[in-house]
Amino acid sequence: MIIGIDIGSTTTKAVSISADGKIRKIKTKAIDAVTSATGAFGKMLMENDYQIGDIQRIMITGTGASKIKNNLFGIPTQRVDEIQAIGIGGMFLSGKDDIVITNIGTGTAVIGARKDSITHIGGSGVGGGTILGLAKKLIATSDFNGIMEQAELGNLNQVDLTMEDIMDMDLSFLNRESTVSNFGKMLDTARNEDIAMGILNLVFQVIGMLSVFAAKSKHTDRVIVTGNGSHNPIGKKILDVITGMYKVYFEYPADAEYTTAIGAGLFYNRGI
Ligand SMILES: Nc1ncnc2c1ncn2[C@@H]1O[C@H](COP(=O)(O)OP(=O)(O)OP(=O)(O)O)[C@@H](O)[C@H]1O
Ligand SMILES: [Mg+2]
């Protein structure tokens, strides 16, 4: 059995991949890299009743992977480049090759993946961490679910400057509701709910547009969305609007938050 561990900036994900291809998953909060990796590994063993001897190899990736220099628990431990891991995991979960993947984690990475080549197209520091950081200071909310609950009740017209604020007619494919400037209006009457919605809109509009440009540069109209940010229901609606404007379609594979860990695990078979 192979264990893939992804030590991300915010959460650590681990998967086990058995010889018959069955995948089991666990998630923990990231602390320091060593505690995250050993903790995730231990949790995986305990929850599935695995023995150390069942594990053939540990494949480790994510921002924390460089801190794990030696074998864990005497098991051969191999580091996998995170871009490769996202590419392999994205192709596996989507069942497609020749794809653009937008991984929304703490930050955002955009990857082009084909069977024979996986490349880092680019990315942005605007990602899930931006939501948490801005919400902490602007609306004194650190809990992710709390941010989402407030955003659901939010009114974007209180914070964003939209087309209807400045123009009497549509411009190109922009309609009356389109954002002209994120946070460019910021009325004194804006409530925390409105600001929460403004934060999500800012983050997902930036990610959506990055994805559109990446897709166009690769001559495709599909983008596979992975990472924890792929589960955000409000984010999905914001990306839906972008689909309407640019005809680039976002797909959300099941288990997308485990993409990087799965890709690291599968890299073993690819590497030999
Ligand atoms: N329940 C939750 N608790 C905390 N964060 C959550 C939750 N649900 C979604 N998120 C979002 O997920 C983000 C982290 O995503 P993910 O675990 O994919 O990142 P990571 O792998 O740790 O980071 P990176 O890949 O950028 O190094 C957080 O910044 C937050 O916006
Ligand atoms: Mg990640």
PDB file of C-alpha atoms in Angstrom, residues 125-255:
ATOM      1  CA  GLY A 125      -1.718  34.704  -3.707  1.00  0.00           C
ATOM      2  CA  VAL A 126      -5.446  35.400  -3.756  1.00  0.00           C
ATOM      3  CA  GLY A 127      -6.980  32.193  -2.432  1.00  0.00           C
ATOM      4  CA  GLY A 128      -8.658  30.621   0.575  1.00  0.00           C
ATOM      5  CA  GLY A 129      -6.185  32.238   2.950  1.00  0.00           C
ATOM      6  CA  THR A 130      -7.253  35.641   1.640  1.00  0.00           C
ATOM      7  CA  ILE A 131     -10.847  34.904   2.682  1.00  0.00           C
ATOM      8  CA  LEU A 132      -9.760  33.940   6.199  1.00  0.00           C
ATOM      9  CA  GLY A 133      -7.311  36.829   6.604  1.00  0.00           C
ATOM     10  CA  LEU A 134      -9.618  39.580   5.366  1.00  0.00           C
ATOM     11  CA  ALA A 135     -12.588  38.222   7.332  1.00  0.00           C
ATOM     12  CA  LYS A 136     -10.562  38.186  10.536  1.00  0.00           C
ATOM     13  CA  LYS A 137      -9.810  41.892  10.354  1.00  0.00           C
ATOM     14  CA  LEU A 138     -12.812  43.271   8.470  1.00  0.00           C
ATOM     15  CA  ILE A 139     -15.672  41.372  10.133  1.00  0.00           C
ATOM     16  CA  ALA A 140     -13.931  39.875  13.186  1.00  0.00           C
ATOM     17  CA  THR A 141     -14.787  36.331  12.069  1.00  0.00           C
ATOM     18  CA  SER A 142     -12.143  33.593  11.950  1.00  0.00           C
ATOM     19  CA  ASP A 143     -14.432  30.608  11.630  1.00  0.00           C
ATOM     20  CA  PHE A 144     -14.897  29.539   8.010  1.00  0.00           C
ATOM     21  CA  ASN A 145     -18.514  28.435   8.434  1.00  0.00           C
ATOM     22  CA  GLY A 146     -19.287  31.740  10.157  1.00  0.00           C
ATOM     23  CA  ILE A 147     -17.957  33.629   7.143  1.00  0.00           C
ATOM     24  CA  MET A 148     -20.109  31.548   4.799  1.00  0.00           C
ATOM     25  CA  GLU A 149     -23.267  32.017   6.898  1.00  0.00           C
ATOM     26  CA  GLN A 150     -22.829  35.775   6.889  1.00  0.00           C
ATOM     27  CA  ALA A 151     -22.015  35.933   3.182  1.00  0.00           C
ATOM     28  CA  GLU A 152     -25.251  34.092   2.375  1.00  0.00           C
ATOM     29  CA  LEU A 153     -27.164  37.076   3.782  1.00  0.00           C
ATOM     30  CA  GLY A 154     -24.910  39.666   2.159  1.00  0.00           C
ATOM     31  CA  ASN A 155     -25.753  42.290  -0.446  1.00  0.00           C
ATOM     32  CA  LEU A 156     -22.916  42.983  -2.856  1.00  0.00           C
ATOM     33  CA  ASN A 157     -24.392  46.347  -3.852  1.00  0.00           C
ATOM     34  CA  GLN A 158     -23.261  47.731  -0.511  1.00  0.00           C
ATOM     35  CA  VAL A 159     -19.565  47.094  -1.177  1.00  0.00           C
ATOM     36  CA  ASP A 160     -18.864  46.605  -4.883  1.00  0.00           C
ATOM     37  CA  LEU A 161     -19.124  49.301  -7.520  1.00  0.00           C
ATOM     38  CA  THR A 162     -21.269  47.755 -10.237  1.00  0.00           C
ATOM     39  CA  MET A 163     -22.129  48.717 -13.776  1.00  0.00           C
ATOM     40  CA  GLU A 164     -25.541  50.086 -12.754  1.00  0.00           C
ATOM     41  CA  ASP A 165     -23.817  52.546 -10.408  1.00  0.00           C
ATOM     42  CA  ILE A 166     -21.967  54.228 -13.225  1.00  0.00           C
ATOM     43  CA  MET A 167     -23.611  53.450 -16.566  1.00  0.00           C
ATOM     44  CA  ASP A 168     -27.116  53.524 -18.011  1.00  0.00           C
ATOM     45  CA  MET A 169     -26.465  50.763 -20.531  1.00  0.00           C
ATOM     46  CA  ASP A 170     -24.585  47.495 -20.877  1.00  0.00           C
ATOM     47  CA  LEU A 171     -20.968  47.566 -21.974  1.00  0.00           C
ATOM     48  CA  SER A 172     -19.689  44.717 -24.111  1.00  0.00           C
ATOM     49  CA  PHE A 173     -20.711  41.514 -22.254  1.00  0.00           C
ATOM     50  CA  LEU A 174     -20.974  43.326 -18.899  1.00  0.00           C
ATOM     51  CA  ASN A 175     -24.505  43.742 -17.567  1.00  0.00           C
ATOM     52  CA  ARG A 176     -25.937  45.921 -14.800  1.00  0.00           C
ATOM     53  CA  GLU A 177     -24.867  43.596 -11.973  1.00  0.00           C
ATOM     54  CA  SER A 178     -21.276  43.129 -13.139  1.00  0.00           C
ATOM     55  CA  THR A 179     -18.613  44.288 -10.699  1.00  0.00           C
ATOM     56  CA  VAL A 180     -16.630  47.244 -11.970  1.00  0.00           C
ATOM     57  CA  SER A 181     -14.539  47.556  -8.795  1.00  0.00           C
ATOM     58  CA  ASN A 182     -14.392  45.074  -5.917  1.00  0.00           C
ATOM     59  CA  PHE A 183     -14.904  47.056  -2.693  1.00  0.00           C
ATOM     60  CA  GLY A 184     -14.953  50.176  -4.879  1.00  0.00           C
ATOM     61  CA  LYS A 185     -18.251  51.423  -3.398  1.00  0.00           C
ATOM     62  CA  MET A 186     -18.037  50.425   0.287  1.00  0.00           C
ATOM     63  CA  LEU A 187     -21.066  52.288   1.631  1.00  0.00           C
ATOM     64  CA  ASP A 188     -21.131  53.348   5.292  1.00  0.00           C
ATOM     65  CA  THR A 189     -24.292  51.269   5.612  1.00  0.00           C
ATOM     66  CA  ALA A 190     -22.466  48.040   4.628  1.00  0.00           C
ATOM     67  CA  ARG A 191     -23.033  45.320   7.240  1.00  0.00           C
ATOM     68  CA  ASN A 192     -20.666  42.462   8.077  1.00  0.00           C
ATOM     69  CA  GLU A 193     -22.805  40.173   5.925  1.00  0.00           C
ATOM     70  CA  ASP A 194     -22.273  42.447   2.911  1.00  0.00           C
ATOM     71  CA  ILE A 195     -18.517  42.608   3.524  1.00  0.00           C
ATOM     72  CA  ALA A 196     -18.345  38.795   3.856  1.00  0.00           C
ATOM     73  CA  MET A 197     -20.022  38.509   0.445  1.00  0.00           C
ATOM     74  CA  GLY A 198     -17.651  41.159  -0.940  1.00  0.00           C
ATOM     75  CA  ILE A 199     -14.628  39.157   0.223  1.00  0.00           C
ATOM     76  CA  LEU A 200     -15.870  35.943  -1.400  1.00  0.00           C
ATOM     77  CA  ASN A 201     -16.731  37.816  -4.585  1.00  0.00           C
ATOM     78  CA  LEU A 202     -13.290  39.412  -4.745  1.00  0.00           C
ATOM     79  CA  VAL A 203     -11.485  36.111  -4.250  1.00  0.00           C
ATOM     80  CA  PHE A 204     -13.571  33.984  -6.617  1.00  0.00           C
ATOM     81  CA  GLN A 205     -13.751  36.628  -9.342  1.00  0.00           C
ATOM     82  CA  VAL A 206      -9.948  36.885  -9.360  1.00  0.00           C
ATOM     83  CA  ILE A 207      -9.586  33.095  -9.402  1.00  0.00           C
ATOM     84  CA  GLY A 208     -12.266  32.760 -12.073  1.00  0.00           C
ATOM     85  CA  MET A 209     -10.617  35.269 -14.384  1.00  0.00           C
ATOM     86  CA  LEU A 210      -7.168  33.715 -13.906  1.00  0.00           C
ATOM     87  CA  SER A 211      -8.720  30.399 -14.874  1.00  0.00           C
ATOM     88  CA  VAL A 212     -10.416  31.885 -17.940  1.00  0.00           C
ATOM     89  CA  PHE A 213      -7.142  33.358 -19.214  1.00  0.00           C
ATOM     90  CA  ALA A 214      -5.319  30.077 -18.538  1.00  0.00           C
ATOM     91  CA  ALA A 215      -8.007  28.062 -20.341  1.00  0.00           C
ATOM     92  CA  LYS A 216      -7.911  30.414 -23.331  1.00  0.00           C
ATOM     93  CA  SER A 217      -4.121  30.193 -23.485  1.00  0.00           C
ATOM     94  CA  LYS A 218      -4.455  26.398 -23.648  1.00  0.00           C
ATOM     95  CA  HIS A 219      -7.339  26.545 -26.158  1.00  0.00           C
ATOM     96  CA  THR A 220      -9.810  24.775 -23.919  1.00  0.00           C
ATOM     97  CA  ASP A 221     -13.156  25.803 -22.438  1.00  0.00           C
ATOM     98  CA  ARG A 222     -12.949  23.539 -19.358  1.00  0.00           C
ATOM     99  CA  VAL A 223     -11.242  24.057 -16.022  1.00  0.00           C
ATOM    100  CA  ILE A 224     -11.044  21.406 -13.297  1.00  0.00           C
ATOM    101  CA  VAL A 225     -11.309  23.044  -9.868  1.00  0.00           C
ATOM    102  CA  THR A 226      -9.521  21.345  -6.963  1.00  0.00           C
ATOM    103  CA  GLY A 227      -8.427  22.112  -3.378  1.00  0.00           C
ATOM    104  CA  ASN A 228     -10.626  22.960  -0.406  1.00  0.00           C
ATOM    105  CA  GLY A 229     -11.832  26.089  -2.187  1.00  0.00           C
ATOM    106  CA  SER A 230     -13.619  23.916  -4.739  1.00  0.00           C
ATOM    107  CA  HIS A 231     -16.308  23.136  -2.148  1.00  0.00           C
ATOM    108  CA  ASN A 232     -17.434  26.691  -1.654  1.00  0.00           C
ATOM    109  CA  PRO A 233     -21.119  26.962  -2.721  1.00  0.00           C
ATOM    110  CA  ILE A 234     -21.027  30.759  -3.016  1.00  0.00           C
ATOM    111  CA  GLY A 235     -17.724  30.548  -4.888  1.00  0.00           C
ATOM    112  CA  LYS A 236     -19.321  28.126  -7.353  1.00  0.00           C
ATOM    113  CA  LYS A 237     -22.145  30.602  -8.048  1.00  0.00           C
ATOM    114  CA  ILE A 238     -19.598  33.360  -8.702  1.00  0.00           C
ATOM    115  CA  LEU A 239     -17.744  31.058 -11.108  1.00  0.00           C
ATOM    116  CA  ASP A 240     -21.094  30.223 -12.777  1.00  0.00           C
ATOM    117  CA  VAL A 241     -21.536  33.891 -13.642  1.00  0.00           C
ATOM    118  CA  ILE A 242     -18.047  33.912 -15.148  1.00  0.00           C
ATOM    119  CA  THR A 243     -19.024  30.855 -17.216  1.00  0.00           C
ATOM    120  CA  GLY A 244     -22.009  32.810 -18.515  1.00  0.00           C
ATOM    121  CA  MET A 245     -19.771  35.678 -19.592  1.00  0.00           C
ATOM    122  CA  TYR A 246     -16.746  33.833 -20.982  1.00  0.00           C
ATOM    123  CA  LYS A 247     -18.101  30.367 -21.875  1.00  0.00           C
ATOM    124  CA  VAL A 248     -15.416  28.639 -19.821  1.00  0.00           C
ATOM    125  CA  TYR A 249     -16.895  25.755 -17.804  1.00  0.00           C
ATOM    126  CA  PHE A 250     -15.759  24.788 -14.296  1.00  0.00           C
ATOM    127  CA  GLU A 251     -15.863  21.155 -13.168  1.00  0.00           C
ATOM    128  CA  TYR A 252     -15.679  20.047  -9.547  1.00  0.00           C
ATOM    129  CA  PRO A 253     -14.554  16.430  -9.163  1.00  0.00           C
ATOM    130  CA  ALA A 254     -15.561  14.494  -6.039  1.00  0.00           C
ATOM    131  CA  ASP A 255     -12.851  14.438  -3.352  1.00  0.00           C
TER     132      ASP A 255
END
